[in-house]
Short mmCIF file of C-alpha atoms in Angstrom, two decimals:
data_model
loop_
_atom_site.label_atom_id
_atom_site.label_comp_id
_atom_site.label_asym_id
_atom_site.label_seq_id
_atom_site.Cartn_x
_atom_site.Cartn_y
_atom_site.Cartn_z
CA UNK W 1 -25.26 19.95 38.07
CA UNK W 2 -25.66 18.08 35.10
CA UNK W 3 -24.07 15.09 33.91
CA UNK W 4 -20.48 15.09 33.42
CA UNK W 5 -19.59 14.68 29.56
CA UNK W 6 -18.16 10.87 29.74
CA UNK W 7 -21.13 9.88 30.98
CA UNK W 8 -23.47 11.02 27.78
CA UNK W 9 -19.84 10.35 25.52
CA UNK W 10 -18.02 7.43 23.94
CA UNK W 11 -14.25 7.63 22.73
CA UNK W 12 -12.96 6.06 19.23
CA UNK W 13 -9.38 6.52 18.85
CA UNK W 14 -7.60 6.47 15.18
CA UNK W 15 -4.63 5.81 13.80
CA UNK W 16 -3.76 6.14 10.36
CA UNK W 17 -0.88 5.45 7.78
CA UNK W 18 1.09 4.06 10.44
CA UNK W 19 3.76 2.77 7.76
CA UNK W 20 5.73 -0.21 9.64
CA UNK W 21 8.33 -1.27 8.27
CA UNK W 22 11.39 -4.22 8.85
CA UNK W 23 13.05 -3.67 12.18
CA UNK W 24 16.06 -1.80 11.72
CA UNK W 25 14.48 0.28 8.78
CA UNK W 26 13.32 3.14 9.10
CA UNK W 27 11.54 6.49 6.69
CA UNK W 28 12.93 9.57 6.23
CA UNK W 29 14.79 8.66 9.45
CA UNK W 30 12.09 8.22 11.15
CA UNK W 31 10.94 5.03 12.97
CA UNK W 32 7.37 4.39 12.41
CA UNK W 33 7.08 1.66 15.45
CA UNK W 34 8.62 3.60 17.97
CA UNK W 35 6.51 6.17 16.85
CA UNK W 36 3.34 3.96 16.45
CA UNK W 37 4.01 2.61 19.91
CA UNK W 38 4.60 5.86 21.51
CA UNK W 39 1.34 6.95 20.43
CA UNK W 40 -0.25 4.22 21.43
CA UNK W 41 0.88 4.38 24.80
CA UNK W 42 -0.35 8.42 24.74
CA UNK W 43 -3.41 7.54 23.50
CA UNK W 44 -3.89 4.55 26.19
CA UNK W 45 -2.57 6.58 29.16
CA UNK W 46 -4.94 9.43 28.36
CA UNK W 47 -7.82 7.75 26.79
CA UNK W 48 -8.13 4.39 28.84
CA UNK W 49 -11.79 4.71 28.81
CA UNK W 50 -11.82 4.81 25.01
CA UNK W 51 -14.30 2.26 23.38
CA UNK W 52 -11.99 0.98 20.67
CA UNK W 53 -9.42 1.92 18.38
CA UNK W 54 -9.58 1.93 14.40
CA UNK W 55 -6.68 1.83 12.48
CA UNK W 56 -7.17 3.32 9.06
CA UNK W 57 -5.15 1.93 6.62
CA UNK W 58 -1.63 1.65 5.26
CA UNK W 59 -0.63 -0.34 8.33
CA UNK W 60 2.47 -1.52 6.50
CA UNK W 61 5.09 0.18 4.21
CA UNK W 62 5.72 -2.74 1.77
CA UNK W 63 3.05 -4.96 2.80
CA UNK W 64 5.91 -7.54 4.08
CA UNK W 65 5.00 -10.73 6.32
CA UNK W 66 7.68 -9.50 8.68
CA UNK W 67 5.53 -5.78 8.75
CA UNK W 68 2.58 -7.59 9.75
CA UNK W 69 4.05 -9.65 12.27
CA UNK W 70 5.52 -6.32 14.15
CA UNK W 71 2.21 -4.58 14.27
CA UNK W 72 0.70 -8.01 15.33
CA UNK W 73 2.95 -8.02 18.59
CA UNK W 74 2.48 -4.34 19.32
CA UNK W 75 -1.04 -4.72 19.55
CA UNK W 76 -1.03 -7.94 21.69
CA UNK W 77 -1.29 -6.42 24.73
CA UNK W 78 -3.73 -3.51 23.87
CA UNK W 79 -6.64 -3.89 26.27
CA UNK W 80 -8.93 -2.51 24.03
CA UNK W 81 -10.64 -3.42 20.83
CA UNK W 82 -9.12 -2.80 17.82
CA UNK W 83 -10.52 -2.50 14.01
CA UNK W 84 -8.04 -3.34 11.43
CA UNK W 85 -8.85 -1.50 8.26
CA UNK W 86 -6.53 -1.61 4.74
CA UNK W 87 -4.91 0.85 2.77
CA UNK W 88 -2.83 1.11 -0.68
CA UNK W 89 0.66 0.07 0.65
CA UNK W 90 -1.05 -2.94 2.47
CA UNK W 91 -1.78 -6.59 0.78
CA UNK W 92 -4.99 -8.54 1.57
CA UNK W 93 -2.83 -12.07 1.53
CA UNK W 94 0.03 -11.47 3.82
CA UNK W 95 -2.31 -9.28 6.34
CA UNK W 96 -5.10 -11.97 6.55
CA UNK W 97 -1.64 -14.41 7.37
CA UNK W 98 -0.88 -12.38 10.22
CA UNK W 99 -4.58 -11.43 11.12
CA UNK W 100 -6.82 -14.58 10.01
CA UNK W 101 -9.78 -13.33 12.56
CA UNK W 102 -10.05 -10.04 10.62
CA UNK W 103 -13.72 -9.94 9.51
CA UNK W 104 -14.33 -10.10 6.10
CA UNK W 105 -16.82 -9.47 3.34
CA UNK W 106 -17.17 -11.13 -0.25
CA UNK W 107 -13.80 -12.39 -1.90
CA UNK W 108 -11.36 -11.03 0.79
CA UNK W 109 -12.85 -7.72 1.48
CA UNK W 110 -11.55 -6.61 4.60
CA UNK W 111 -14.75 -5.04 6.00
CA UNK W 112 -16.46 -4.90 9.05
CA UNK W 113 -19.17 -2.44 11.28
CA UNK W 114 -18.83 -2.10 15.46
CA UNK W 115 -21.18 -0.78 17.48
CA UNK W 116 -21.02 1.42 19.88
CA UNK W 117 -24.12 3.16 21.94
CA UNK W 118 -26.20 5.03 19.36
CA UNK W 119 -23.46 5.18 16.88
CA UNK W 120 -22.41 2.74 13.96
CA UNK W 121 -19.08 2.38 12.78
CA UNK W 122 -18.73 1.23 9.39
CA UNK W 123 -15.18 0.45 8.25
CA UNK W 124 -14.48 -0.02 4.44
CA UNK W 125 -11.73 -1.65 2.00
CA UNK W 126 -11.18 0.71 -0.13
CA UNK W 127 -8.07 -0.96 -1.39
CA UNK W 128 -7.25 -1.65 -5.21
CA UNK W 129 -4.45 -4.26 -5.38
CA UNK W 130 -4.79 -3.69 -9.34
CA UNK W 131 -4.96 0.09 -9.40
CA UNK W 132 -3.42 1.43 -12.49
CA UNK W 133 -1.32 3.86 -10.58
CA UNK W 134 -0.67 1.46 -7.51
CA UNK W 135 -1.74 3.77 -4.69
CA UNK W 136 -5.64 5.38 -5.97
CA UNK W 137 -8.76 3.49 -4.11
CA UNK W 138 -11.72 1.82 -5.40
CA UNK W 139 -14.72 0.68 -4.40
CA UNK W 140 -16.41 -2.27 -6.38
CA UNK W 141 -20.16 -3.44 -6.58
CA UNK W 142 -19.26 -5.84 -3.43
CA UNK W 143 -18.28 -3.42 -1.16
CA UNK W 144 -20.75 -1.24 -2.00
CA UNK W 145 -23.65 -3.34 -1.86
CA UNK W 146 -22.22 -4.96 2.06
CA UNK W 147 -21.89 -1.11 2.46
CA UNK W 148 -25.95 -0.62 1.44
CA UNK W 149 -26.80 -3.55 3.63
CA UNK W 150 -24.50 -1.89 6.80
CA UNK W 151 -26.80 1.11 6.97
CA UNK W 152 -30.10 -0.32 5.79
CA UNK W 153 -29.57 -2.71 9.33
CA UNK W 154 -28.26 0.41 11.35
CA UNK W 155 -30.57 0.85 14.42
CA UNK W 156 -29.23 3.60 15.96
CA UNK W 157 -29.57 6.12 12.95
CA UNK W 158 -26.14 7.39 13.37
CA UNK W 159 -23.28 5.83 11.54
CA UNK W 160 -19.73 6.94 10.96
CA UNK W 161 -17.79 5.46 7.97
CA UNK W 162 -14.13 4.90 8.22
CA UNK W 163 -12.53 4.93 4.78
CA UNK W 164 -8.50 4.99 4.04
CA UNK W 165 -8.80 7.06 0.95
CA UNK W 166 -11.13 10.46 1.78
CA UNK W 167 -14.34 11.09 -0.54
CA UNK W 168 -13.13 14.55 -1.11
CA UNK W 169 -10.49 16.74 -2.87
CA UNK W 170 -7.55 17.90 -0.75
CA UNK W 171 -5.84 20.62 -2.50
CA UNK W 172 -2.93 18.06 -2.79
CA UNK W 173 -3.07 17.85 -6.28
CA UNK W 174 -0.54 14.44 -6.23
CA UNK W 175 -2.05 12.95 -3.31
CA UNK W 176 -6.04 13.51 -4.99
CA UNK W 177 -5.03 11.75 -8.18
CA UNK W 178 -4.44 8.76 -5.96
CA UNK W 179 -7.77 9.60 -4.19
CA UNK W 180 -10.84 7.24 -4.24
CA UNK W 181 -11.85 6.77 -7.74
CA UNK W 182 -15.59 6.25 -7.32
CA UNK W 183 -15.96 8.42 -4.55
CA UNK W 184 -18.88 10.25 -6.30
CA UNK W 185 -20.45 7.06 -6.50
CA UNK W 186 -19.88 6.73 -2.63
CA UNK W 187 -21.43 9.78 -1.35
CA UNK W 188 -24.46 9.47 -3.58
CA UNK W 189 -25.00 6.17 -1.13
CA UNK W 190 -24.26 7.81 1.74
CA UNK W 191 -26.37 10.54 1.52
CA UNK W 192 -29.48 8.78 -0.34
CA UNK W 193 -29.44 6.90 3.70
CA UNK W 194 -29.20 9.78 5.15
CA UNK W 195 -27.71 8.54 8.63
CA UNK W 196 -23.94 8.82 8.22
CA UNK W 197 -23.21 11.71 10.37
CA UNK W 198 -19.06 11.47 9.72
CA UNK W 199 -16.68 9.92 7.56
CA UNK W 200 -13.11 9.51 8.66
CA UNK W 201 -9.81 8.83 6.50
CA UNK W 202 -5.91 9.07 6.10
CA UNK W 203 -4.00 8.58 3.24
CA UNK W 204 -2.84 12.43 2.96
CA UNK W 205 -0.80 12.54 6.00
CA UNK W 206 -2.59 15.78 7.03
CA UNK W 207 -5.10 16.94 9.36
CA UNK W 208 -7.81 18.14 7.13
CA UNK W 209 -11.57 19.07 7.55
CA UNK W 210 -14.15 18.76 4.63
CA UNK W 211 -17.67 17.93 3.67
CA UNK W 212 -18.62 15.42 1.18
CA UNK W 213 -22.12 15.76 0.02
CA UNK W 214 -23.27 17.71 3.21
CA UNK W 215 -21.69 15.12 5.35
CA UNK W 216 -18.30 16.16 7.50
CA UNK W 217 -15.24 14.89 6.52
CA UNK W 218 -12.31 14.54 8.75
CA UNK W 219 -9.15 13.06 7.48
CA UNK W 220 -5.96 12.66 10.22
CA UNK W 221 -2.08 12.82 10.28
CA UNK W 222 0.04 9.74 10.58
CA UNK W 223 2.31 8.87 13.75
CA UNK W 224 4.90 8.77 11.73
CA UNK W 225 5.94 11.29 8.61
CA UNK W 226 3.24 14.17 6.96
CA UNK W 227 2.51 15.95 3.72
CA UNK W 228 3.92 18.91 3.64
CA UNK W 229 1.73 22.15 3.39
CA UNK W 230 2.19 22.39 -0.09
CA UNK W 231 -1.07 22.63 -2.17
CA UNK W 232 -1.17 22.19 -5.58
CA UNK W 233 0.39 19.81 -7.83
CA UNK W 234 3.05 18.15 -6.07
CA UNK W 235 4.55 14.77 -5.87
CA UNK W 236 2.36 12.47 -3.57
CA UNK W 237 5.75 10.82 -1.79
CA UNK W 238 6.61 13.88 -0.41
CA UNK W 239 7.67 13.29 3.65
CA UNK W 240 8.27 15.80 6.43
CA UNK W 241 9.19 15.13 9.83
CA UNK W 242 6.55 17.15 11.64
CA UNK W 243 4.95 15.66 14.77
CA UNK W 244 2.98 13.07 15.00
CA UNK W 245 -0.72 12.39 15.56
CA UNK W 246 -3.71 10.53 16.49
CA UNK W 247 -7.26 11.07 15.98
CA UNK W 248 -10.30 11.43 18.61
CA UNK W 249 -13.94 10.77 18.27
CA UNK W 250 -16.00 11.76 21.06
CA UNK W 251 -19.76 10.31 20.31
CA UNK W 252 -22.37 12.22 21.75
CA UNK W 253 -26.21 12.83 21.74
CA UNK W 254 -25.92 16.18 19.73
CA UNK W 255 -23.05 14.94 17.22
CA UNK W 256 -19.69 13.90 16.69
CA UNK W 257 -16.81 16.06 17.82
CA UNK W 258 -13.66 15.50 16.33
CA UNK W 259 -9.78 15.85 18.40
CA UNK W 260 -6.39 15.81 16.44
CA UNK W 261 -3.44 15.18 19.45
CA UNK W 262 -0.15 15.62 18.15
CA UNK W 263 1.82 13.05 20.15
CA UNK W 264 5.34 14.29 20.14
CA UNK W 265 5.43 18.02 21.05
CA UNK W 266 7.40 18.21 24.15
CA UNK W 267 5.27 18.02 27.40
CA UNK W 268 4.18 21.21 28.58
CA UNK W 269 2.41 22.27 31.77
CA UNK W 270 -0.91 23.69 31.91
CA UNK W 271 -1.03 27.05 33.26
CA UNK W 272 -4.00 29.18 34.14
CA UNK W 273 -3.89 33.02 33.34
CA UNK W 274 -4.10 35.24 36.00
#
C-alpha cells in the first residue's frame, strides 16, 4: 500500500470577504460573525490538521475599530496560524490598531510569505485606500518589487500567491471594473518567474476557476452573502443569501488541488449505493 494522502499533503484553509460588522448589525439579514464563526468551527472540526489559515481580504464591512476588535477575539483561540491579508472595505490604520504584529512591507503594506513544505505562500496588499472608485485594487512599484524579491528567494520552486482582487476577468461586468487595475502588469511578473503554480482571491463573492497567463486561478465565496449568477453588467453591491463557503488547498508533490465547502447546507449522511 502506498502512502496515505496526508502524509505526502499539506492543508491551507481560506476565508474570504468575511464582512464583520458592529454587533447587532447585520447584511442583507445576514450575520457575518455567526457565520464567520460557524465556519470556522467547520473548517477546524474537519480540517484540524490544516497548516494555517489565510484570510483574504475585506475582513471588515466599514473598516471600524469596533470590526477589528470582533474578528480579533474570534480568532484568539484559533490553534492554528493565521495570515491576515487586506481588502477594499478594510483600512490599513485601524487594522494595524487591532493587529500591530501583522507583518508588513514598505510604508504600511500589509504583506507577508509563509512557508509550508515545498510550497510558498505569498500574500499581497492589493488595497488602494485612494482608488478613484473606492473598491478597484492596485498594486504599486513597492509591492511589486517585495513581490520580485518573494519569489527570487523561493527555495522550494512552488509558490502560491494570495491576492484579494483576482488577476482575471469574471464575467461580472460591475464587480471587474473594480478588479485589480494593474493586473496585466502582475501576471507578466508572475509568469517571467515561472514558479507560481496558483493564485487565490475573493472579492466576487463567487466560486470561480480561471487562468491568468497559464497560471490557475481560483477565486472563493464568502461565509457570509454571494454575487448572484448574473453575468454581465450588473451592479457590483448586489447580495444573495446563498450558502456559505470556505476554501481548501491541499499541497501536494504533483500540484495544488483546490476544495470549495459550502458550510451551511444542512448535514446530510453519506450513503453508499448499492
Amino acid at each position: 500500500m502506498g502512502p496515505l494522502w496526508g502524509d505526502v499533503m499539506r492543508k491551507v484553509l481560506v476565508f474570504t470577504d468575511l464582512h464583520l460588522v458592529p454587533e447587532g448589525e447585520t447584511i442583507i439579514g445576514l450575520d457575518p460573525m455567526t457565520r464567520f464563526t460557524h465556519g470556522l468551527a467547520h473548517a477546524l472540526d474537519r480540517h484540524p490538521d490544516a497548516a494555517r489559515i489565510v484570510l483574504c481580504g475585506d475582513l471588515t464591512h466599514n473598516a471600524a475599530p469596533v470590526e477589528y476588535a470582533r474578528l480579533r477575539h474570534a480568532l484568539d483561540t484559533c490553534p492554528l496560524p493565521v495570515s491576515l491579508m487586506l481588502g477594499n472595505h478594510d483600512r490599513r490604520a485601524p487594522f494595524l490598531a487591532a493587529f500591530p504584529e501583522a507583518p508588513q512591507t514598505g510604508p504600511g503594506h500589509i504583506q507577508h510569505h509563509a512557508d509550508i513544505g515545498d510550497h510558498r505562500l505569498i500574500c499581497l496588499d492589493t488595497l488602494d485606500e485612494d482608488a478613484p472608485d473606492m473598491h478597484s485594487g492596485f498594486l504599486c512599484e513597492a509591492r511589486l518589487d517585495w513581490l520580485d524579491n518573494a519569489l527570487d528567494a523561493s527555495q522550494s520552486g512552488r509558490v502560491i500567491v494570495f491576492c484579494h482582487h483576482p488577476p482575471i476577468e469574471t464575467g461580472f461586468g460591475g464587480m471587474d471594473r473594480i478588479g485589480l487595475r494593474n493586473r496585466h502588469e502582475l501576471i507578466a511578473r508572475l509568469k517571467a518567474r515561472g514558479n507560481v503554480v496558483q493564485i487565490v482571491s475573493g472579492h466576487v463573492h463567487r466560486t470561480i476557476q480561471g487562468s491568468a497567463g497559464g497560471i490557475p486561478v481560483s477565486i472563493f465565496k464568502s461565509p457570509c452573502h454571494q454575487m448572484p449568477m448574473a453575468l454581465g453588467d450588473q451592479d457590483p453591491s448586489l447580495s444573495i443569501d446563498e450558502p456559505g463557503a470556505y476554501g481548501l488547498l491541499l499541497l501536494g508533490e504533483d500540484g495544488v488541488i483546490v476544495h470549495g465547502e459550502d458550510f451551511t447546507l444542512p448535514e446530510a449522511e453519506a450513503a453508499i449505493y448499492p
